[in-house]
């Protein structure tokens, strides 16, 4: 039997091409055998190279549909995470826990800090439903510390150029909002964080500027997406932490810029 070595991507692509062919030949197992003949799939579990630890990341985001699981994981009466959830998450051992995704286009971090009863609900602009901000920056960092993960916070990058969310409710550009968030996390004297009971800085070292920057045709073009992060980095630089711009692979011209 002739053996062909395939990587994961090549196998998936080949499998996708085989399914329509089977359908054209009548479908079912017999059709597949008529086309491909007897075959055997051998999986080699040995790692071929090391992966960066940050790739083992999980996402926490108010989506309007997943919030129930977030709330089920927290004991709001005792203001703590449920121990069984913490233990299960420790077993999964994610290296990073990312706060934000699509919601960072309109999410305002200030609504999710301070004492819980003072937090105002937020209407989900993309997914529908209402998010009450009972899990915010303090709660996320606390969960990360308990499960041994590092927090990755996604700042609002002028909503990726979407004009309806590019400024806050007072008309302020979002780069100031991102800088204030970092100050809340890392300034030893920040009153908003200390009010929540965290006297010491959170020690958040990973920040992402925006999410899927190139995904919306009405958002930033390649030049703005390359230029504007400089302003965000300068505004956030006084805290001297690491910034990483978010986005997706929209083509080589985006990556080159």
PDB file of C-alpha atoms in Angstrom:
ATOM      1  CA  UNK A   1       0.000   0.000   0.000  1.00  0.00           C
ATOM      2  CA  UNK A   2       1.338   3.421  -0.949  1.00  0.00           C
ATOM      3  CA  UNK A   3       1.639   5.781   2.026  1.00  0.00           C
ATOM      4  CA  UNK A   4       1.239   9.538   1.725  1.00  0.00           C
ATOM      5  CA  UNK A   5       2.209  11.806   4.606  1.00  0.00           C
ATOM      6  CA  UNK A   6      -0.186  14.688   5.210  1.00  0.00           C
ATOM      7  CA  UNK A   7      -0.165  17.465   7.731  1.00  0.00           C
ATOM      8  CA  UNK A   8      -3.370  18.420   9.549  1.00  0.00           C
ATOM      9  CA  UNK A   9      -4.337  21.133   7.078  1.00  0.00           C
ATOM     10  CA  UNK A  10      -3.714  18.937   4.062  1.00  0.00           C
ATOM     11  CA  UNK A  11      -5.779  16.111   5.557  1.00  0.00           C
ATOM     12  CA  UNK A  12      -8.730  18.417   6.249  1.00  0.00           C
ATOM     13  CA  UNK A  13      -8.574  19.885   2.740  1.00  0.00           C
ATOM     14  CA  UNK A  14      -8.488  16.423   1.198  1.00  0.00           C
ATOM     15  CA  UNK A  15     -11.362  15.257   3.338  1.00  0.00           C
ATOM     16  CA  UNK A  16     -13.428  18.264   2.286  1.00  0.00           C
ATOM     17  CA  UNK A  17     -12.839  17.484  -1.374  1.00  0.00           C
ATOM     18  CA  UNK A  18     -13.725  13.815  -0.940  1.00  0.00           C
ATOM     19  CA  UNK A  19     -17.174  14.399   0.546  1.00  0.00           C
ATOM     20  CA  UNK A  20     -18.727  16.026  -2.564  1.00  0.00           C
ATOM     21  CA  UNK A  21     -17.169  13.315  -4.726  1.00  0.00           C
ATOM     22  CA  UNK A  22     -18.805  10.617  -2.621  1.00  0.00           C
ATOM     23  CA  UNK A  23     -22.138  12.380  -2.941  1.00  0.00           C
ATOM     24  CA  UNK A  24     -21.856  12.456  -6.737  1.00  0.00           C
ATOM     25  CA  UNK A  25     -21.136   8.720  -6.856  1.00  0.00           C
ATOM     26  CA  UNK A  26     -24.175   7.777  -4.841  1.00  0.00           C
ATOM     27  CA  UNK A  27     -22.987   8.474  -1.283  1.00  0.00           C
ATOM     28  CA  UNK A  28     -22.527   5.965   1.501  1.00  0.00           C
ATOM     29  CA  UNK A  29     -19.577   3.788   2.375  1.00  0.00           C
ATOM     30  CA  UNK A  30     -19.732   1.875  -0.878  1.00  0.00           C
ATOM     31  CA  UNK A  31     -19.317   5.052  -2.907  1.00  0.00           C
ATOM     32  CA  UNK A  32     -16.248   6.040  -0.915  1.00  0.00           C
ATOM     33  CA  UNK A  33     -14.640   2.627  -1.455  1.00  0.00           C
ATOM     34  CA  UNK A  34     -15.326   2.756  -5.173  1.00  0.00           C
ATOM     35  CA  UNK A  35     -13.448   6.043  -5.471  1.00  0.00           C
ATOM     36  CA  UNK A  36     -10.583   5.657  -3.030  1.00  0.00           C
ATOM     37  CA  UNK A  37     -10.247   1.922  -2.589  1.00  0.00           C
ATOM     38  CA  UNK A  38      -9.117   0.364   0.703  1.00  0.00           C
ATOM     39  CA  UNK A  39      -7.314   2.882   2.868  1.00  0.00           C
ATOM     40  CA  UNK A  40      -5.889   3.223   6.336  1.00  0.00           C
ATOM     41  CA  UNK A  41      -5.423   6.382   8.367  1.00  0.00           C
ATOM     42  CA  UNK A  42      -2.388   6.426  10.666  1.00  0.00           C
ATOM     43  CA  UNK A  43      -2.135   9.224  13.240  1.00  0.00           C
ATOM     44  CA  UNK A  44       1.294  10.070  14.638  1.00  0.00           C
ATOM     45  CA  UNK A  45       0.786  11.698  18.073  1.00  0.00           C
ATOM     46  CA  UNK A  46       4.421  12.730  18.472  1.00  0.00           C
ATOM     47  CA  UNK A  47       4.831  16.542  18.471  1.00  0.00           C
ATOM     48  CA  UNK A  48       6.882  17.795  15.542  1.00  0.00           C
ATOM     49  CA  UNK A  49       7.732  21.131  17.148  1.00  0.00           C
ATOM     50  CA  UNK A  50       7.039  23.078  20.321  1.00  0.00           C
ATOM     51  CA  UNK A  51       4.059  25.424  20.479  1.00  0.00           C
ATOM     52  CA  UNK A  52       4.150  28.794  22.187  1.00  0.00           C
ATOM     53  CA  UNK A  53       2.388  28.531  25.572  1.00  0.00           C
ATOM     54  CA  UNK A  54       0.158  31.508  24.746  1.00  0.00           C
ATOM     55  CA  UNK A  55      -1.608  29.445  22.067  1.00  0.00           C
ATOM     56  CA  UNK A  56      -3.351  27.469  24.817  1.00  0.00           C
ATOM     57  CA  UNK A  57      -5.723  30.350  25.415  1.00  0.00           C
ATOM     58  CA  UNK A  58      -9.388  30.536  26.359  1.00  0.00           C
ATOM     59  CA  UNK A  59     -11.886  33.335  25.770  1.00  0.00           C
ATOM     60  CA  UNK A  60     -14.319  34.933  28.201  1.00  0.00           C
ATOM     61  CA  UNK A  61     -16.740  37.363  26.583  1.00  0.00           C
ATOM     62  CA  UNK A  62     -20.315  38.535  27.210  1.00  0.00           C
ATOM     63  CA  UNK A  63     -22.082  37.201  24.119  1.00  0.00           C
ATOM     64  CA  UNK A  64     -25.690  37.324  25.214  1.00  0.00           C
ATOM     65  CA  UNK A  65     -25.870  33.521  24.990  1.00  0.00           C
ATOM     66  CA  UNK A  66     -22.799  32.373  26.960  1.00  0.00           C
ATOM     67  CA  UNK A  67     -23.315  34.653  29.945  1.00  0.00           C
ATOM     68  CA  UNK A  68     -25.334  31.989  31.748  1.00  0.00           C
ATOM     69  CA  UNK A  69     -22.291  29.746  32.061  1.00  0.00           C
ATOM     70  CA  UNK A  70     -20.248  32.677  33.349  1.00  0.00           C
ATOM     71  CA  UNK A  71     -22.838  33.393  36.010  1.00  0.00           C
ATOM     72  CA  UNK A  72     -23.264  29.731  36.902  1.00  0.00           C
ATOM     73  CA  UNK A  73     -19.540  29.668  37.640  1.00  0.00           C
ATOM     74  CA  UNK A  74     -19.778  32.451  40.215  1.00  0.00           C
ATOM     75  CA  UNK A  75     -21.310  32.517  43.678  1.00  0.00           C
ATOM     76  CA  UNK A  76     -22.560  36.105  43.815  1.00  0.00           C
ATOM     77  CA  UNK A  77     -23.790  35.773  47.385  1.00  0.00           C
ATOM     78  CA  UNK A  78     -20.285  34.983  48.596  1.00  0.00           C
ATOM     79  CA  UNK A  79     -18.618  37.118  45.892  1.00  0.00           C
ATOM     80  CA  UNK A  80     -16.325  34.339  44.739  1.00  0.00           C
ATOM     81  CA  UNK A  81     -15.920  31.754  42.002  1.00  0.00           C
ATOM     82  CA  UNK A  82     -17.358  28.319  42.673  1.00  0.00           C
ATOM     83  CA  UNK A  83     -14.651  25.918  43.778  1.00  0.00           C
ATOM     84  CA  UNK A  84     -15.727  23.118  41.437  1.00  0.00           C
ATOM     85  CA  UNK A  85     -15.399  25.473  38.461  1.00  0.00           C
ATOM     86  CA  UNK A  86     -11.981  26.642  39.619  1.00  0.00           C
ATOM     87  CA  UNK A  87     -10.781  23.055  40.041  1.00  0.00           C
ATOM     88  CA  UNK A  88     -12.083  22.005  36.614  1.00  0.00           C
ATOM     89  CA  UNK A  89     -10.452  25.016  34.965  1.00  0.00           C
ATOM     90  CA  UNK A  90      -7.172  24.278  36.716  1.00  0.00           C
ATOM     91  CA  UNK A  91      -7.275  20.854  35.111  1.00  0.00           C
ATOM     92  CA  UNK A  92      -7.666  22.421  31.657  1.00  0.00           C
ATOM     93  CA  UNK A  93      -4.623  24.603  32.446  1.00  0.00           C
ATOM     94  CA  UNK A  94      -5.138  27.464  29.970  1.00  0.00           C
ATOM     95  CA  UNK A  95      -2.088  29.718  29.833  1.00  0.00           C
ATOM     96  CA  UNK A  96      -4.083  32.839  28.947  1.00  0.00           C
ATOM     97  CA  UNK A  97      -7.646  33.980  29.522  1.00  0.00           C
ATOM     98  CA  UNK A  98      -8.698  36.635  27.021  1.00  0.00           C
ATOM     99  CA  UNK A  99     -11.348  39.162  27.953  1.00  0.00           C
ATOM    100  CA  UNK A 100     -13.080  40.591  24.956  1.00  0.00           C
ATOM    101  CA  UNK A 101     -13.550  39.753  21.333  1.00  0.00           C
ATOM    102  CA  UNK A 102     -16.250  41.300  19.206  1.00  0.00           C
ATOM    103  CA  UNK A 103     -17.719  42.971  22.293  1.00  0.00           C
ATOM    104  CA  UNK A 104     -14.639  45.195  22.627  1.00  0.00           C
ATOM    105  CA  UNK A 105     -16.052  47.299  19.786  1.00  0.00           C
ATOM    106  CA  UNK A 106     -18.550  48.825  22.208  1.00  0.00           C
ATOM    107  CA  UNK A 107     -17.477  47.529  25.631  1.00  0.00           C
ATOM    108  CA  UNK A 108     -16.575  50.211  28.202  1.00  0.00           C
ATOM    109  CA  UNK A 109     -14.396  48.835  31.000  1.00  0.00           C
ATOM    110  CA  UNK A 110     -15.480  51.568  33.449  1.00  0.00           C
ATOM    111  CA  UNK A 111     -18.952  50.052  33.612  1.00  0.00           C
ATOM    112  CA  UNK A 112     -17.466  46.819  34.974  1.00  0.00           C
ATOM    113  CA  UNK A 113     -15.362  48.085  37.885  1.00  0.00           C
ATOM    114  CA  UNK A 114     -16.168  49.260  41.397  1.00  0.00           C
ATOM    115  CA  UNK A 115     -18.756  47.808  43.736  1.00  0.00           C
ATOM    116  CA  UNK A 116     -21.198  45.459  42.034  1.00  0.00           C
ATOM    117  CA  UNK A 117     -24.411  47.286  42.948  1.00  0.00           C
ATOM    118  CA  UNK A 118     -23.134  50.457  41.246  1.00  0.00           C
ATOM    119  CA  UNK A 119     -22.514  48.829  37.883  1.00  0.00           C
ATOM    120  CA  UNK A 120     -24.948  49.722  35.130  1.00  0.00           C
ATOM    121  CA  UNK A 121     -26.201  47.059  32.683  1.00  0.00           C
ATOM    122  CA  UNK A 122     -25.074  47.139  29.071  1.00  0.00           C
ATOM    123  CA  UNK A 123     -27.099  46.172  26.015  1.00  0.00           C
ATOM    124  CA  UNK A 124     -25.175  43.831  23.752  1.00  0.00           C
ATOM    125  CA  UNK A 125     -24.889  45.696  20.448  1.00  0.00           C
ATOM    126  CA  UNK A 126     -24.009  42.616  18.391  1.00  0.00           C
ATOM    127  CA  UNK A 127     -25.520  39.569  20.060  1.00  0.00           C
ATOM    128  CA  UNK A 128     -28.604  40.959  21.766  1.00  0.00           C
ATOM    129  CA  UNK A 129     -29.538  40.637  25.405  1.00  0.00           C
ATOM    130  CA  UNK A 130     -28.305  42.587  28.422  1.00  0.00           C
ATOM    131  CA  UNK A 131     -25.014  42.211  30.279  1.00  0.00           C
ATOM    132  CA  UNK A 132     -25.036  43.501  33.867  1.00  0.00           C
ATOM    133  CA  UNK A 133     -21.246  43.826  34.334  1.00  0.00           C
ATOM    134  CA  UNK A 134     -21.149  41.706  37.486  1.00  0.00           C
ATOM    135  CA  UNK A 135     -18.098  40.003  36.015  1.00  0.00           C
ATOM    136  CA  UNK A 136     -15.618  42.729  35.123  1.00  0.00           C
ATOM    137  CA  UNK A 137     -11.898  43.396  35.325  1.00  0.00           C
ATOM    138  CA  UNK A 138     -11.488  42.560  39.019  1.00  0.00           C
ATOM    139  CA  UNK A 139     -13.436  39.301  38.762  1.00  0.00           C
ATOM    140  CA  UNK A 140     -11.610  38.235  35.603  1.00  0.00           C
ATOM    141  CA  UNK A 141      -8.166  38.824  37.122  1.00  0.00           C
ATOM    142  CA  UNK A 142      -9.217  36.979  40.270  1.00  0.00           C
ATOM    143  CA  UNK A 143     -10.333  33.970  38.209  1.00  0.00           C
ATOM    144  CA  UNK A 144      -7.061  34.005  36.265  1.00  0.00           C
ATOM    145  CA  UNK A 145      -5.027  33.963  39.457  1.00  0.00           C
ATOM    146  CA  UNK A 146      -7.016  31.055  40.823  1.00  0.00           C
ATOM    147  CA  UNK A 147      -6.569  28.865  37.746  1.00  0.00           C
ATOM    148  CA  UNK A 148      -2.965  29.852  37.011  1.00  0.00           C
ATOM    149  CA  UNK A 149      -3.629  31.775  33.785  1.00  0.00           C
ATOM    150  CA  UNK A 150      -2.469  35.216  32.685  1.00  0.00           C
ATOM    151  CA  UNK A 151      -5.149  37.774  31.750  1.00  0.00           C
ATOM    152  CA  UNK A 152      -5.185  39.289  28.256  1.00  0.00           C
ATOM    153  CA  UNK A 153      -7.352  42.417  28.049  1.00  0.00           C
ATOM    154  CA  UNK A 154      -8.673  43.666  24.700  1.00  0.00           C
ATOM    155  CA  UNK A 155      -8.995  47.453  24.486  1.00  0.00           C
ATOM    156  CA  UNK A 156     -11.508  49.297  22.354  1.00  0.00           C
ATOM    157  CA  UNK A 157      -9.560  50.299  19.222  1.00  0.00           C
ATOM    158  CA  UNK A 158     -11.913  53.112  18.169  1.00  0.00           C
ATOM    159  CA  UNK A 159     -14.235  50.197  17.456  1.00  0.00           C
ATOM    160  CA  UNK A 160     -12.088  49.185  14.504  1.00  0.00           C
ATOM    161  CA  UNK A 161     -13.319  52.238  12.602  1.00  0.00           C
ATOM    162  CA  UNK A 162     -17.023  51.558  13.071  1.00  0.00           C
ATOM    163  CA  UNK A 163     -18.270  55.120  13.437  1.00  0.00           C
ATOM    164  CA  UNK A 164     -21.270  54.313  15.608  1.00  0.00           C
ATOM    165  CA  UNK A 165     -18.954  53.119  18.407  1.00  0.00           C
ATOM    166  CA  UNK A 166     -15.707  54.967  17.634  1.00  0.00           C
ATOM    167  CA  UNK A 167     -16.072  57.337  20.608  1.00  0.00           C
ATOM    168  CA  UNK A 168     -17.483  56.936  24.091  1.00  0.00           C
ATOM    169  CA  UNK A 169     -20.775  58.455  25.253  1.00  0.00           C
ATOM    170  CA  UNK A 170     -19.025  61.803  25.884  1.00  0.00           C
ATOM    171  CA  UNK A 171     -17.448  61.848  22.429  1.00  0.00           C
ATOM    172  CA  UNK A 172     -13.941  61.021  23.649  1.00  0.00           C
ATOM    173  CA  UNK A 173     -11.534  59.063  21.449  1.00  0.00           C
ATOM    174  CA  UNK A 174     -11.080  55.516  22.705  1.00  0.00           C
ATOM    175  CA  UNK A 175      -7.302  55.636  23.081  1.00  0.00           C
ATOM    176  CA  UNK A 176      -7.746  57.665  26.289  1.00  0.00           C
ATOM    177  CA  UNK A 177     -10.185  55.033  27.512  1.00  0.00           C
ATOM    178  CA  UNK A 178      -7.619  52.277  26.938  1.00  0.00           C
ATOM    179  CA  UNK A 179      -4.923  54.244  28.774  1.00  0.00           C
ATOM    180  CA  UNK A 180      -7.233  54.757  31.753  1.00  0.00           C
ATOM    181  CA  UNK A 181      -7.979  51.037  31.845  1.00  0.00           C
ATOM    182  CA  UNK A 182      -4.287  50.279  32.065  1.00  0.00           C
ATOM    183  CA  UNK A 183      -3.941  52.883  34.813  1.00  0.00           C
ATOM    184  CA  UNK A 184      -6.761  51.220  36.746  1.00  0.00           C
ATOM    185  CA  UNK A 185      -4.953  47.902  36.523  1.00  0.00           C
ATOM    186  CA  UNK A 186      -1.382  49.036  37.159  1.00  0.00           C
ATOM    187  CA  UNK A 187      -1.297  52.357  39.031  1.00  0.00           C
ATOM    188  CA  UNK A 188      -0.695  51.543  42.735  1.00  0.00           C
ATOM    189  CA  UNK A 189      -2.803  54.546  43.775  1.00  0.00           C
ATOM    190  CA  UNK A 190      -5.763  53.996  41.425  1.00  0.00           C
ATOM    191  CA  UNK A 191      -8.945  54.605  43.436  1.00  0.00           C
ATOM    192  CA  UNK A 192     -11.278  52.542  41.230  1.00  0.00           C
ATOM    193  CA  UNK A 193      -9.258  49.377  41.725  1.00  0.00           C
ATOM    194  CA  UNK A 194      -8.619  49.991  45.426  1.00  0.00           C
ATOM    195  CA  UNK A 195     -12.337  50.537  46.034  1.00  0.00           C
ATOM    196  CA  UNK A 196     -12.907  46.994  44.808  1.00  0.00           C
ATOM    197  CA  UNK A 197     -10.482  45.715  47.446  1.00  0.00           C
ATOM    198  CA  UNK A 198      -7.391  45.296  45.268  1.00  0.00           C
ATOM    199  CA  UNK A 199      -4.743  47.431  46.961  1.00  0.00           C
ATOM    200  CA  UNK A 200      -1.905  46.109  44.798  1.00  0.00           C
ATOM    201  CA  UNK A 201      -1.843  46.434  40.986  1.00  0.00           C
ATOM    202  CA  UNK A 202      -3.237  43.513  39.005  1.00  0.00           C
ATOM    203  CA  UNK A 203      -0.019  42.964  37.071  1.00  0.00           C
ATOM    204  CA  UNK A 204      -1.683  42.657  33.648  1.00  0.00           C
ATOM    205  CA  UNK A 205       1.171  42.490  31.144  1.00  0.00           C
ATOM    206  CA  UNK A 206      -0.714  41.536  27.978  1.00  0.00           C
ATOM    207  CA  UNK A 207      -2.968  44.003  26.185  1.00  0.00           C
ATOM    208  CA  UNK A 208      -4.552  43.667  22.771  1.00  0.00           C
ATOM    209  CA  UNK A 209      -5.531  46.710  20.723  1.00  0.00           C
ATOM    210  CA  UNK A 210      -8.791  45.893  18.988  1.00  0.00           C
ATOM    211  CA  UNK A 211     -10.286  42.680  17.658  1.00  0.00           C
ATOM    212  CA  UNK A 212     -10.583  41.460  14.053  1.00  0.00           C
ATOM    213  CA  UNK A 213      -9.611  44.923  12.850  1.00  0.00           C
ATOM    214  CA  UNK A 214      -9.961  44.041   9.172  1.00  0.00           C
ATOM    215  CA  UNK A 215     -13.218  42.114   9.415  1.00  0.00           C
ATOM    216  CA  UNK A 216     -15.658  44.947   8.663  1.00  0.00           C
ATOM    217  CA  UNK A 217     -15.663  46.642   5.222  1.00  0.00           C
ATOM    218  CA  UNK A 218     -16.962  49.780   6.966  1.00  0.00           C
ATOM    219  CA  UNK A 219     -14.076  49.787   9.439  1.00  0.00           C
ATOM    220  CA  UNK A 220     -10.448  50.848   9.170  1.00  0.00           C
ATOM    221  CA  UNK A 221      -8.538  50.355   5.959  1.00  0.00           C
ATOM    222  CA  UNK A 222      -5.038  48.960   5.978  1.00  0.00           C
ATOM    223  CA  UNK A 223      -3.322  52.353   6.409  1.00  0.00           C
ATOM    224  CA  UNK A 224      -5.413  53.429   9.408  1.00  0.00           C
ATOM    225  CA  UNK A 225      -5.118  49.978  10.958  1.00  0.00           C
ATOM    226  CA  UNK A 226      -1.329  50.274  10.705  1.00  0.00           C
ATOM    227  CA  UNK A 227      -1.068  53.912  11.866  1.00  0.00           C
ATOM    228  CA  UNK A 228      -3.558  54.239  14.705  1.00  0.00           C
ATOM    229  CA  UNK A 229      -2.034  51.617  17.053  1.00  0.00           C
ATOM    230  CA  UNK A 230       0.963  53.950  17.403  1.00  0.00           C
ATOM    231  CA  UNK A 231      -1.260  56.510  19.116  1.00  0.00           C
ATOM    232  CA  UNK A 232      -2.695  53.855  21.398  1.00  0.00           C
ATOM    233  CA  UNK A 233       0.761  52.566  22.291  1.00  0.00           C
ATOM    234  CA  UNK A 234       1.996  56.073  23.138  1.00  0.00           C
ATOM    235  CA  UNK A 235      -1.060  56.769  25.300  1.00  0.00           C
ATOM    236  CA  UNK A 236      -0.657  53.472  27.151  1.00  0.00           C
ATOM    237  CA  UNK A 237       3.158  53.569  27.357  1.00  0.00           C
ATOM    238  CA  UNK A 238       3.469  55.309  30.760  1.00  0.00           C
ATOM    239  CA  UNK A 239       2.491  52.033  32.437  1.00  0.00           C
ATOM    240  CA  UNK A 240       5.288  50.338  30.458  1.00  0.00           C
ATOM    241  CA  UNK A 241       3.522  47.136  29.516  1.00  0.00           C
ATOM    242  CA  UNK A 242       3.267  44.954  26.442  1.00  0.00           C
ATOM    243  CA  UNK A 243       0.736  45.751  23.740  1.00  0.00           C
ATOM    244  CA  UNK A 244      -0.317  43.459  20.916  1.00  0.00           C
ATOM    245  CA  UNK A 245      -2.588  44.564  18.104  1.00  0.00           C
ATOM    246  CA  UNK A 246      -5.511  42.296  17.349  1.00  0.00           C
ATOM    247  CA  UNK A 247      -6.751  41.385  13.914  1.00  0.00           C
ATOM    248  CA  UNK A 248      -7.084  38.524  11.512  1.00  0.00           C
ATOM    249  CA  UNK A 249      -5.248  37.389   8.419  1.00  0.00           C
ATOM    250  CA  UNK A 250      -6.877  39.568   5.765  1.00  0.00           C
ATOM    251  CA  UNK A 251      -4.032  39.143   3.313  1.00  0.00           C
ATOM    252  CA  UNK A 252      -0.284  39.771   3.115  1.00  0.00           C
ATOM    253  CA  UNK A 253      -0.672  43.562   2.742  1.00  0.00           C
ATOM    254  CA  UNK A 254      -2.271  43.736   6.226  1.00  0.00           C
ATOM    255  CA  UNK A 255       0.471  41.639   7.785  1.00  0.00           C
ATOM    256  CA  UNK A 256       3.238  43.613   6.081  1.00  0.00           C
ATOM    257  CA  UNK A 257       1.857  46.938   7.329  1.00  0.00           C
TER     258      UNK A 257
END
